[in-house]
């Protein structure tokens, strides 16, 4: 069972015993990105504390770094996130990492572009992809995913536990 969240409210989980087949997974973005895009979600610093508490209690932790947003300084933002994350949990003890670059269905892309013309999500380079979703061109996505993977490994993640989502 996977419980996926952007919340830091873990009270219900603190009262149960972890089991081998239960994974608590958190969606994470750099703090600056999350503040502007995940406005109603718990702040990243609170999610990191929740991850630490649940891991210490013995829960399997999974992390979703999806969507990866390619802003002007995205590399340094993700490095900061991974540094902060590694202070809360040993990344080699994370059950899995799911990584994926931002993508939209065609109608959501058109609505997003119209409603958020000044968004940090640079939609200028998006193209229609193999699955009819609007994405950055494949070489851009591959470069981003490679960088994220290498950075996670640098901070202690097991490379074999990092998988690309919807790529």
Tab-separated table of N, CA and C in Angstrom:
chain	number	residue	atom	x	y	z
A	1	UNK	N	0.849	-1.170	0.000
A	1	UNK	CA	0.000	0.000	0.000
A	1	UNK	C	0.893	1.230	0.000
A	2	UNK	N	0.633	2.130	-0.907
A	2	UNK	CA	1.376	3.394	-0.952
A	2	UNK	C	0.450	4.523	-0.541
A	3	UNK	N	0.877	5.260	0.469
A	3	UNK	CA	0.170	6.464	0.880
A	3	UNK	C	0.996	7.639	0.367
A	4	UNK	N	0.488	8.354	-0.614
A	4	UNK	CA	1.231	9.450	-1.219
A	4	UNK	C	0.656	10.770	-0.729
A	5	UNK	N	1.558	11.699	-0.369
A	5	UNK	CA	1.075	12.947	0.217
A	5	UNK	C	2.021	14.114	-0.036
A	6	UNK	N	1.479	15.302	0.124
A	6	UNK	CA	2.252	16.545	0.187
A	6	UNK	C	2.012	17.188	1.554
A	7	UNK	N	1.411	16.430	2.442
A	7	UNK	CA	1.071	16.926	3.766
A	7	UNK	C	2.166	16.586	4.769
A	8	UNK	N	2.178	17.331	5.851
A	8	UNK	CA	3.079	17.004	6.958
A	8	UNK	C	2.284	16.495	8.163
A	9	UNK	N	0.981	16.354	7.987
A	9	UNK	CA	0.120	15.869	9.060
A	9	UNK	C	0.217	14.345	9.114
A	10	UNK	N	0.994	13.852	10.056
A	10	UNK	CA	1.245	12.412	10.153
A	10	UNK	C	0.682	11.816	11.443
A	11	UNK	N	-0.202	12.531	12.109
A	11	UNK	CA	-0.737	12.078	13.402
A	11	UNK	C	-1.344	10.678	13.321
A	12	UNK	N	-2.128	10.418	12.297
A	12	UNK	CA	-2.766	9.103	12.169
A	12	UNK	C	-1.725	8.004	11.990
A	13	UNK	N	-0.648	8.296	11.295
A	13	UNK	CA	0.396	7.291	11.068
A	13	UNK	C	1.243	7.039	12.306
A	14	UNK	N	1.390	8.063	13.132
A	14	UNK	CA	2.208	7.909	14.338
A	14	UNK	C	1.592	6.921	15.325
A	15	UNK	N	0.292	6.667	15.173
A	15	UNK	CA	-0.386	5.768	16.117
A	15	UNK	C	-0.439	4.326	15.623
A	16	UNK	N	0.123	4.030	14.462
A	16	UNK	CA	0.116	2.646	13.966
A	16	UNK	C	1.541	2.134	13.813
A	17	UNK	N	1.665	0.832	13.779
A	17	UNK	CA	2.977	0.205	13.589
A	17	UNK	C	3.242	0.052	12.099
A	18	UNK	N	4.463	0.348	11.668
A	18	UNK	CA	4.810	0.161	10.264
A	18	UNK	C	4.774	-1.320	9.878
A	19	UNK	N	4.477	-1.588	8.632
A	19	UNK	CA	4.520	-2.956	8.103
A	19	UNK	C	5.373	-2.945	6.832
A	20	UNK	N	5.851	-4.119	6.458
A	20	UNK	CA	6.737	-4.222	5.290
A	20	UNK	C	6.083	-3.785	3.989
A	21	UNK	N	4.766	-3.929	3.894
A	21	UNK	CA	4.101	-3.622	2.631
A	21	UNK	C	3.428	-2.245	2.611
A	22	UNK	N	3.770	-1.399	3.559
A	22	UNK	CA	3.228	-0.046	3.611
A	22	UNK	C	4.338	0.962	3.308
A	23	UNK	N	4.104	1.796	2.331
A	23	UNK	CA	5.060	2.836	1.940
A	23	UNK	C	4.389	4.197	2.079
A	24	UNK	N	5.030	5.082	2.812
A	24	UNK	CA	4.556	6.451	2.908
A	24	UNK	C	5.452	7.248	1.974
A	25	UNK	N	4.834	7.864	0.968
A	25	UNK	CA	5.626	8.562	-0.037
A	25	UNK	C	5.239	10.035	-0.065
A	26	UNK	N	6.244	10.838	-0.269
A	26	UNK	CA	6.059	12.278	-0.260
A	26	UNK	C	6.464	12.859	-1.604
A	27	UNK	N	5.669	13.783	-2.099
A	27	UNK	CA	6.032	14.544	-3.286
A	27	UNK	C	6.821	15.748	-2.824
A	28	UNK	N	7.979	15.944	-3.436
A	28	UNK	CA	8.856	17.048	-3.047
A	28	UNK	C	9.298	17.862	-4.255
A	29	UNK	N	9.418	19.137	-4.033
A	29	UNK	CA	9.996	20.091	-4.985
A	29	UNK	C	10.885	21.010	-4.172
A	30	UNK	N	11.784	21.710	-4.825
A	30	UNK	CA	12.557	22.711	-4.073
A	30	UNK	C	11.619	23.682	-3.358
A	31	UNK	N	12.039	24.176	-2.206
A	31	UNK	CA	11.177	25.028	-1.371
A	31	UNK	C	10.618	26.216	-2.142
A	32	UNK	N	11.453	26.889	-2.903
A	32	UNK	CA	11.000	28.069	-3.656
A	32	UNK	C	9.940	27.689	-4.686
A	33	UNK	N	10.146	26.582	-5.361
A	33	UNK	CA	9.186	26.106	-6.358
A	33	UNK	C	7.886	25.706	-5.686
A	34	UNK	N	7.989	24.939	-4.607
A	34	UNK	CA	6.789	24.479	-3.902
A	34	UNK	C	5.977	25.645	-3.369
A	35	UNK	N	6.666	26.661	-2.900
A	35	UNK	CA	5.965	27.831	-2.341
A	35	UNK	C	5.091	28.504	-3.399
A	36	UNK	N	5.550	28.530	-4.639
A	36	UNK	CA	4.779	29.195	-5.687
A	36	UNK	C	3.787	28.266	-6.387
A	37	UNK	N	4.075	26.964	-6.423
A	37	UNK	CA	3.217	26.051	-7.181
A	37	UNK	C	2.315	25.218	-6.277
A	38	UNK	N	2.826	24.751	-5.152
A	38	UNK	CA	2.048	23.930	-4.213
A	38	UNK	C	1.542	24.804	-3.067
A	39	UNK	N	0.820	25.831	-3.393
A	39	UNK	CA	0.447	26.846	-2.404
A	39	UNK	C	-0.322	26.311	-1.208
A	40	UNK	N	-1.131	25.285	-1.408
A	40	UNK	CA	-1.953	24.783	-0.302
A	40	UNK	C	-1.339	23.555	0.368
A	41	UNK	N	-0.187	23.120	-0.108
A	41	UNK	CA	0.486	21.956	0.482
A	41	UNK	C	1.371	22.405	1.645
A	42	UNK	N	1.732	21.445	2.482
A	42	UNK	CA	2.644	21.746	3.595
A	42	UNK	C	3.982	22.232	3.046
A	43	UNK	N	4.602	23.192	3.729
A	43	UNK	CA	5.933	23.642	3.307
A	43	UNK	C	6.930	22.484	3.315
A	44	UNK	N	7.915	22.566	2.456
A	44	UNK	CA	8.910	21.503	2.325
A	44	UNK	C	9.591	21.207	3.662
A	45	UNK	N	9.942	22.241	4.416
A	45	UNK	CA	10.637	21.994	5.690
A	45	UNK	C	9.777	21.163	6.633
A	46	UNK	N	8.460	21.310	6.587
A	46	UNK	CA	7.568	20.517	7.428
A	46	UNK	C	7.467	19.082	6.908
A	47	UNK	N	7.458	18.931	5.579
A	47	UNK	CA	7.422	17.581	5.009
A	47	UNK	C	8.699	16.822	5.356
A	48	UNK	N	9.841	17.521	5.330
A	48	UNK	CA	11.113	16.871	5.668
A	48	UNK	C	11.107	16.376	7.117
A	49	UNK	N	10.536	17.148	8.012
A	49	UNK	CA	10.435	16.719	9.412
A	49	UNK	C	9.508	15.505	9.546
A	50	UNK	N	8.419	15.495	8.782
A	50	UNK	CA	7.496	14.354	8.805
A	50	UNK	C	8.187	13.100	8.267
A	51	UNK	N	8.959	13.260	7.206
A	51	UNK	CA	9.716	12.135	6.639
A	51	UNK	C	10.664	11.574	7.691
A	52	UNK	N	11.373	12.452	8.367
A	52	UNK	CA	12.333	12.027	9.390
A	52	UNK	C	11.636	11.246	10.509
A	53	UNK	N	10.519	11.779	11.000
A	53	UNK	CA	9.795	11.111	12.091
A	53	UNK	C	9.308	9.728	11.682
A	54	UNK	N	8.709	9.648	10.483
A	54	UNK	CA	8.171	8.368	10.033
A	54	UNK	C	9.286	7.360	9.767
A	55	UNK	N	10.384	7.830	9.209
A	55	UNK	CA	11.515	6.937	8.962
A	55	UNK	C	12.077	6.411	10.282
A	56	UNK	N	12.218	7.292	11.264
A	56	UNK	CA	12.718	6.877	12.576
A	56	UNK	C	11.787	5.863	13.233
A	57	UNK	N	10.502	5.976	12.935
A	57	UNK	CA	9.521	5.037	13.493
A	57	UNK	C	9.564	3.691	12.759
A	58	UNK	N	10.207	3.655	11.587
A	58	UNK	CA	10.356	2.397	10.860
A	58	UNK	C	9.535	2.268	9.595
A	59	UNK	N	8.882	3.346	9.170
A	59	UNK	CA	8.098	3.290	7.935
A	59	UNK	C	9.005	3.283	6.713
A	60	UNK	N	8.570	2.583	5.667
A	60	UNK	CA	9.224	2.656	4.366
A	60	UNK	C	8.888	4.007	3.761
A	61	UNK	N	9.906	4.715	3.301
A	61	UNK	CA	9.706	6.044	2.730
A	61	UNK	C	10.031	6.017	1.238
A	62	UNK	N	9.156	6.579	0.447
A	62	UNK	CA	9.389	6.774	-0.979
A	62	UNK	C	9.288	8.256	-1.283
A	63	UNK	N	10.009	8.692	-2.299
A	63	UNK	CA	9.997	10.115	-2.647
A	63	UNK	C	9.693	10.307	-4.134
A	64	UNK	N	8.782	11.228	-4.387
A	64	UNK	CA	8.406	11.569	-5.763
A	64	UNK	C	8.924	12.967	-6.066
A	65	UNK	N	9.864	13.038	-6.966
A	65	UNK	CA	10.390	14.319	-7.439
A	65	UNK	C	9.795	14.506	-8.828
A	66	UNK	N	8.524	14.790	-8.832
A	66	UNK	CA	7.760	14.832	-10.072
A	66	UNK	C	6.554	15.732	-9.833
A	67	UNK	N	6.459	16.827	-10.529
A	67	UNK	CA	7.237	17.171	-11.711
A	67	UNK	C	8.495	17.972	-11.373
A	68	UNK	N	9.547	17.670	-12.086
A	68	UNK	CA	10.754	18.481	-12.018
A	68	UNK	C	10.489	19.715	-12.877
A	69	UNK	N	10.622	20.884	-12.265
A	69	UNK	CA	10.359	22.156	-12.943
A	69	UNK	C	11.702	22.753	-13.362
A	70	UNK	N	11.854	23.014	-14.643
A	70	UNK	CA	13.113	23.543	-15.170
A	70	UNK	C	13.064	25.068	-15.221
A	71	UNK	N	13.290	25.687	-14.084
A	71	UNK	CA	13.347	27.144	-14.000
A	71	UNK	C	14.776	27.604	-14.292
A	72	UNK	N	15.008	28.895	-14.202
A	72	UNK	CA	16.331	29.429	-14.513
A	72	UNK	C	17.441	28.814	-13.671
A	73	UNK	N	17.212	28.614	-12.395
A	73	UNK	CA	18.250	28.106	-11.492
A	73	UNK	C	17.865	26.751	-10.899
A	74	UNK	N	17.219	25.911	-11.689
A	74	UNK	CA	16.673	24.660	-11.188
A	74	UNK	C	17.730	23.735	-10.586
A	75	UNK	N	18.921	23.717	-11.159
A	75	UNK	CA	19.953	22.804	-10.647
A	75	UNK	C	20.323	23.146	-9.208
A	76	UNK	N	20.560	24.408	-8.937
A	76	UNK	CA	20.942	24.794	-7.570
A	76	UNK	C	19.773	24.602	-6.606
A	77	UNK	N	18.543	24.801	-7.063
A	77	UNK	CA	17.377	24.588	-6.194
A	77	UNK	C	17.249	23.126	-5.800
A	78	UNK	N	17.479	22.216	-6.751
A	78	UNK	CA	17.387	20.788	-6.440
A	78	UNK	C	18.553	20.338	-5.567
A	79	UNK	N	19.737	20.881	-5.802
A	79	UNK	CA	20.879	20.549	-4.946
A	79	UNK	C	20.593	20.964	-3.501
A	80	UNK	N	19.995	22.124	-3.319
A	80	UNK	CA	19.637	22.588	-1.975
A	80	UNK	C	18.600	21.648	-1.344
A	81	UNK	N	17.610	21.237	-2.137
A	81	UNK	CA	16.599	20.298	-1.642
A	81	UNK	C	17.258	18.990	-1.203
A	82	UNK	N	18.155	18.447	-2.023
A	82	UNK	CA	18.787	17.169	-1.695
A	82	UNK	C	19.702	17.291	-0.481
A	83	UNK	N	20.351	18.420	-0.349
A	83	UNK	CA	21.189	18.656	0.819
A	83	UNK	C	20.327	18.691	2.079
A	84	UNK	N	19.227	19.444	2.030
A	84	UNK	CA	18.301	19.513	3.166
A	84	UNK	C	17.715	18.131	3.470
A	85	UNK	N	17.320	17.428	2.442
A	85	UNK	CA	16.733	16.100	2.600
A	85	UNK	C	17.723	15.149	3.265
A	86	UNK	N	18.975	15.200	2.824
A	86	UNK	CA	19.981	14.281	3.375
A	86	UNK	C	20.319	14.594	4.831
A	87	UNK	N	19.962	15.777	5.305
A	87	UNK	CA	20.133	16.098	6.722
A	87	UNK	C	19.023	15.480	7.571
A	88	UNK	N	17.922	15.092	6.932
A	88	UNK	CA	16.781	14.527	7.657
A	88	UNK	C	16.721	13.006	7.563
A	89	UNK	N	17.249	12.448	6.473
A	89	UNK	CA	17.179	11.006	6.261
A	89	UNK	C	18.372	10.593	5.411
A	90	UNK	N	18.915	9.421	5.721
A	90	UNK	CA	19.994	8.868	4.906
A	90	UNK	C	19.356	8.413	3.587
A	91	UNK	N	19.743	9.015	2.477
A	91	UNK	CA	19.084	8.731	1.207
A	91	UNK	C	19.250	7.280	0.771
A	92	UNK	N	20.264	6.595	1.297
A	92	UNK	CA	20.426	5.177	0.959
A	92	UNK	C	19.335	4.322	1.602
A	93	UNK	N	18.586	4.890	2.529
A	93	UNK	CA	17.522	4.162	3.217
A	93	UNK	C	16.133	4.468	2.663
A	94	UNK	N	16.069	5.284	1.611
A	94	UNK	CA	14.790	5.571	0.958
A	94	UNK	C	14.445	4.387	0.055
A	95	UNK	N	13.197	3.923	0.115
A	95	UNK	CA	12.777	2.730	-0.625
A	95	UNK	C	12.842	2.931	-2.134
A	96	UNK	N	12.444	4.109	-2.609
A	96	UNK	CA	12.524	4.412	-4.034
A	96	UNK	C	12.372	5.909	-4.263
A	97	UNK	N	12.847	6.328	-5.417
A	97	UNK	CA	12.697	7.706	-5.879
A	97	UNK	C	12.038	7.658	-7.247
A	98	UNK	N	10.988	8.407	-7.415
A	98	UNK	CA	10.328	8.550	-8.709
A	98	UNK	C	10.652	9.947	-9.224
A	99	UNK	N	11.207	10.021	-10.437
A	99	UNK	CA	11.557	11.333	-10.990
A	99	UNK	C	10.895	11.504	-12.356
A	100	UNK	N	10.436	12.711	-12.632
A	100	UNK	CA	9.813	12.991	-13.921
A	100	UNK	C	9.757	14.485	-14.170
A	101	UNK	N	9.988	14.845	-15.427
A	101	UNK	CA	9.957	16.253	-15.823
A	101	UNK	C	8.515	16.651	-16.106
A	102	UNK	N	8.190	17.895	-15.806
A	102	UNK	CA	6.822	18.395	-15.956
A	102	UNK	C	6.267	18.088	-17.353
A	103	UNK	N	4.991	17.717	-17.386
A	103	UNK	CA	4.299	17.404	-18.628
A	103	UNK	C	2.828	17.738	-18.465
A	104	UNK	N	2.161	18.006	-19.568
A	104	UNK	CA	0.751	18.390	-19.546
A	104	UNK	C	0.014	17.682	-20.677
A	105	UNK	N	-1.269	17.406	-20.456
A	105	UNK	CA	-2.100	17.044	-21.599
A	105	UNK	C	-2.263	18.325	-22.417
A	106	UNK	N	-2.632	18.192	-23.673
A	106	UNK	CA	-2.693	19.359	-24.553
A	106	UNK	C	-3.647	20.435	-24.030
A	107	UNK	N	-4.850	20.021	-23.583
A	107	UNK	CA	-5.805	21.037	-23.108
A	107	UNK	C	-5.360	21.683	-21.807
A	108	UNK	N	-4.764	20.917	-20.900
A	108	UNK	CA	-4.264	21.496	-19.654
A	108	UNK	C	-3.108	22.454	-19.960
A	109	UNK	N	-2.275	22.083	-20.918
A	109	UNK	CA	-1.164	22.946	-21.318
A	109	UNK	C	-1.678	24.292	-21.841
A	110	UNK	N	-2.698	24.243	-22.704
A	110	UNK	CA	-3.251	25.489	-23.255
A	110	UNK	C	-3.862	26.347	-22.152
A	111	UNK	N	-4.590	25.734	-21.255
A	111	UNK	CA	-5.199	26.467	-20.149
A	111	UNK	C	-4.120	27.050	-19.242
A	112	UNK	N	-3.124	26.244	-18.920
A	112	UNK	CA	-2.033	26.696	-18.056
A	112	UNK	C	-1.309	27.876	-18.696
A	113	UNK	N	-0.950	27.757	-19.960
A	113	UNK	CA	-0.217	28.823	-20.658
A	113	UNK	C	-1.017	30.122	-20.682
A	114	UNK	N	-2.326	29.990	-20.864
A	114	UNK	CA	-3.195	31.172	-20.903
A	114	UNK	C	-3.358	31.797	-19.526
A	115	UNK	N	-3.577	30.957	-18.499
A	115	UNK	CA	-3.857	31.460	-17.155
A	115	UNK	C	-2.624	31.870	-16.370
A	116	UNK	N	-1.453	31.316	-16.724
A	116	UNK	CA	-0.224	31.591	-15.975
A	116	UNK	C	0.917	31.975	-16.927
A	117	UNK	N	0.755	33.069	-17.652
A	117	UNK	CA	1.784	33.446	-18.635
A	117	UNK	C	3.137	33.795	-18.010
A	118	UNK	N	3.163	34.159	-16.735
A	118	UNK	CA	4.424	34.530	-16.073
A	118	UNK	C	4.910	33.466	-15.107
A	119	UNK	N	4.437	32.234	-15.266
A	119	UNK	CA	4.828	31.152	-14.372
A	119	UNK	C	6.312	30.830	-14.505
A	120	UNK	N	6.871	30.278	-13.426
A	120	UNK	CA	8.268	29.844	-13.460
A	120	UNK	C	8.442	28.610	-14.343
A	121	UNK	N	7.348	27.966	-14.695
A	121	UNK	CA	7.425	26.829	-15.610
A	121	UNK	C	7.571	27.390	-17.022
A	122	UNK	N	8.745	27.236	-17.559
A	122	UNK	CA	9.026	27.772	-18.898
A	122	UNK	C	8.386	26.858	-19.935
A	123	UNK	N	7.269	27.291	-20.494
A	123	UNK	CA	6.549	26.475	-21.464
A	123	UNK	C	6.975	26.770	-22.900
A	124	UNK	N	7.887	27.704	-23.082
A	124	UNK	CA	8.287	28.107	-24.433
A	124	UNK	C	8.848	26.953	-25.258
A	125	UNK	N	9.577	26.057	-24.624
A	125	UNK	CA	10.223	24.987	-25.386
A	125	UNK	C	9.392	23.707	-25.472
A	126	UNK	N	8.168	23.714	-24.976
A	126	UNK	CA	7.378	22.491	-24.966
A	126	UNK	C	6.982	22.071	-26.374
A	127	UNK	N	6.978	20.758	-26.584
A	127	UNK	CA	6.566	20.180	-27.863
A	127	UNK	C	5.614	19.027	-27.581
A	128	UNK	N	4.835	18.662	-28.582
A	128	UNK	CA	3.947	17.509	-28.452
A	128	UNK	C	4.821	16.254	-28.514
A	129	UNK	N	4.637	15.373	-27.553
A	129	UNK	CA	5.510	14.216	-27.412
A	129	UNK	C	4.826	12.940	-27.901
A	130	UNK	N	5.523	11.812	-27.757
A	130	UNK	CA	5.071	10.494	-28.221
A	130	UNK	C	3.714	10.100	-27.659
A	131	UNK	N	3.367	10.601	-26.483
A	131	UNK	CA	2.113	10.230	-25.834
A	131	UNK	C	1.064	11.340	-25.913
A	132	UNK	N	1.289	12.272	-26.836
A	132	UNK	CA	0.400	13.420	-27.055
A	132	UNK	C	0.387	14.404	-25.899
A	133	UNK	N	1.344	14.278	-24.989
A	133	UNK	CA	1.477	15.263	-23.916
A	133	UNK	C	2.463	16.334	-24.366
A	134	UNK	N	2.296	17.506	-23.773
A	134	UNK	CA	3.212	18.606	-24.035
A	134	UNK	C	4.346	18.507	-23.031
A	135	UNK	N	5.584	18.436	-23.548
A	135	UNK	CA	6.767	18.244	-22.720
A	135	UNK	C	7.917	19.050	-23.306
A	136	UNK	N	8.971	19.179	-22.502
A	136	UNK	CA	10.217	19.702	-23.050
A	136	UNK	C	10.725	18.675	-24.063
A	137	UNK	N	11.517	19.088	-25.046
A	137	UNK	CA	12.076	18.117	-25.997
A	137	UNK	C	12.865	17.032	-25.264
A	138	UNK	N	12.897	15.852	-25.856
A	138	UNK	CA	13.533	14.688	-25.226
A	138	UNK	C	14.955	14.959	-24.723
A	139	UNK	N	15.827	15.599	-25.498
A	139	UNK	CA	17.186	15.844	-24.981
A	139	UNK	C	17.193	16.718	-23.720
A	140	UNK	N	16.293	17.661	-23.632
A	140	UNK	CA	16.193	18.524	-22.448
A	140	UNK	C	15.753	17.683	-21.251
A	141	UNK	N	14.749	16.836	-21.450
A	141	UNK	CA	14.262	15.972	-20.368
A	141	UNK	C	15.346	14.998	-19.919
A	142	UNK	N	16.020	14.382	-20.875
A	142	UNK	CA	17.057	13.408	-20.536
A	142	UNK	C	18.190	14.065	-19.747
A	143	UNK	N	18.566	15.264	-20.144
A	143	UNK	CA	19.614	15.994	-19.426
A	143	UNK	C	19.175	16.282	-17.988
A	144	UNK	N	17.930	16.716	-17.834
A	144	UNK	CA	17.409	17.025	-16.491
A	144	UNK	C	17.344	15.768	-15.633
A	145	UNK	N	16.832	14.686	-16.179
A	145	UNK	CA	16.711	13.443	-15.420
A	145	UNK	C	18.087	12.897	-15.045
A	146	UNK	N	19.033	12.969	-15.957
A	146	UNK	CA	20.397	12.520	-15.666
A	146	UNK	C	20.991	13.346	-14.530
A	147	UNK	N	20.786	14.666	-14.579
A	147	UNK	CA	21.319	15.543	-13.535
A	147	UNK	C	20.699	15.237	-12.170
A	148	UNK	N	19.397	15.062	-12.150
A	148	UNK	CA	18.700	14.750	-10.894
A	148	UNK	C	19.200	13.415	-10.349
A	149	UNK	N	19.304	12.413	-11.206
A	149	UNK	CA	19.786	11.097	-10.786
A	149	UNK	C	21.195	11.184	-10.208
A	150	UNK	N	22.083	11.853	-10.932
A	150	UNK	CA	23.469	11.994	-10.464
A	150	UNK	C	23.539	12.754	-9.147
A	151	UNK	N	22.718	13.768	-9.000
A	151	UNK	CA	22.702	14.541	-7.752
A	151	UNK	C	22.193	13.705	-6.587
A	152	UNK	N	21.141	12.934	-6.808
A	152	UNK	CA	20.622	12.062	-5.749
A	152	UNK	C	21.687	11.060	-5.313
A	153	UNK	N	22.376	10.468	-6.284
A	153	UNK	CA	23.439	9.504	-5.963
A	153	UNK	C	24.560	10.200	-5.193
A	154	UNK	N	24.914	11.402	-5.606
A	154	UNK	CA	25.937	12.166	-4.900
A	154	UNK	C	25.572	12.347	-3.426
A	155	UNK	N	24.288	12.573	-3.167
A	155	UNK	CA	23.835	12.788	-1.786
A	155	UNK	C	23.502	11.480	-1.066
A	156	UNK	N	23.773	10.339	-1.696
A	156	UNK	CA	23.674	9.066	-0.998
A	156	UNK	C	22.608	8.098	-1.466
A	157	UNK	N	21.803	8.463	-2.451
A	157	UNK	CA	20.746	7.560	-2.915
A	157	UNK	C	21.343	6.377	-3.676
A	158	UNK	N	20.656	5.257	-3.608
A	158	UNK	CA	21.027	4.068	-4.361
A	158	UNK	C	20.476	4.226	-5.785
A	159	UNK	N	21.354	4.280	-6.765
A	159	UNK	CA	20.934	4.545	-8.152
A	159	UNK	C	19.911	3.544	-8.661
A	160	UNK	N	19.999	2.301	-8.211
A	160	UNK	CA	19.068	1.280	-8.695
A	160	UNK	C	17.641	1.497	-8.172
A	161	UNK	N	17.468	2.399	-7.210
A	161	UNK	CA	16.144	2.671	-6.647
A	161	UNK	C	15.536	3.967	-7.184
A	162	UNK	N	16.163	4.526	-8.229
A	162	UNK	CA	15.663	5.752	-8.864
A	162	UNK	C	15.041	5.350	-10.194
A	163	UNK	N	13.761	5.666	-10.365
A	163	UNK	CA	13.147	5.338	-11.654
A	163	UNK	C	12.482	6.556	-12.257
A	164	UNK	N	12.432	6.553	-13.577
A	164	UNK	CA	11.842	7.659	-14.326
A	164	UNK	C	10.358	7.402	-14.509
A	165	UNK	N	9.562	8.368	-14.128
A	165	UNK	CA	8.115	8.264	-14.194
A	165	UNK	C	7.580	8.852	-15.493
A	166	UNK	N	6.793	8.089	-16.183
A	166	UNK	CA	6.109	8.539	-17.413
A	166	UNK	C	7.079	9.105	-18.448
A	167	UNK	N	8.198	8.483	-18.581
A	167	UNK	CA	9.182	8.955	-19.566
A	167	UNK	C	9.156	8.016	-20.737
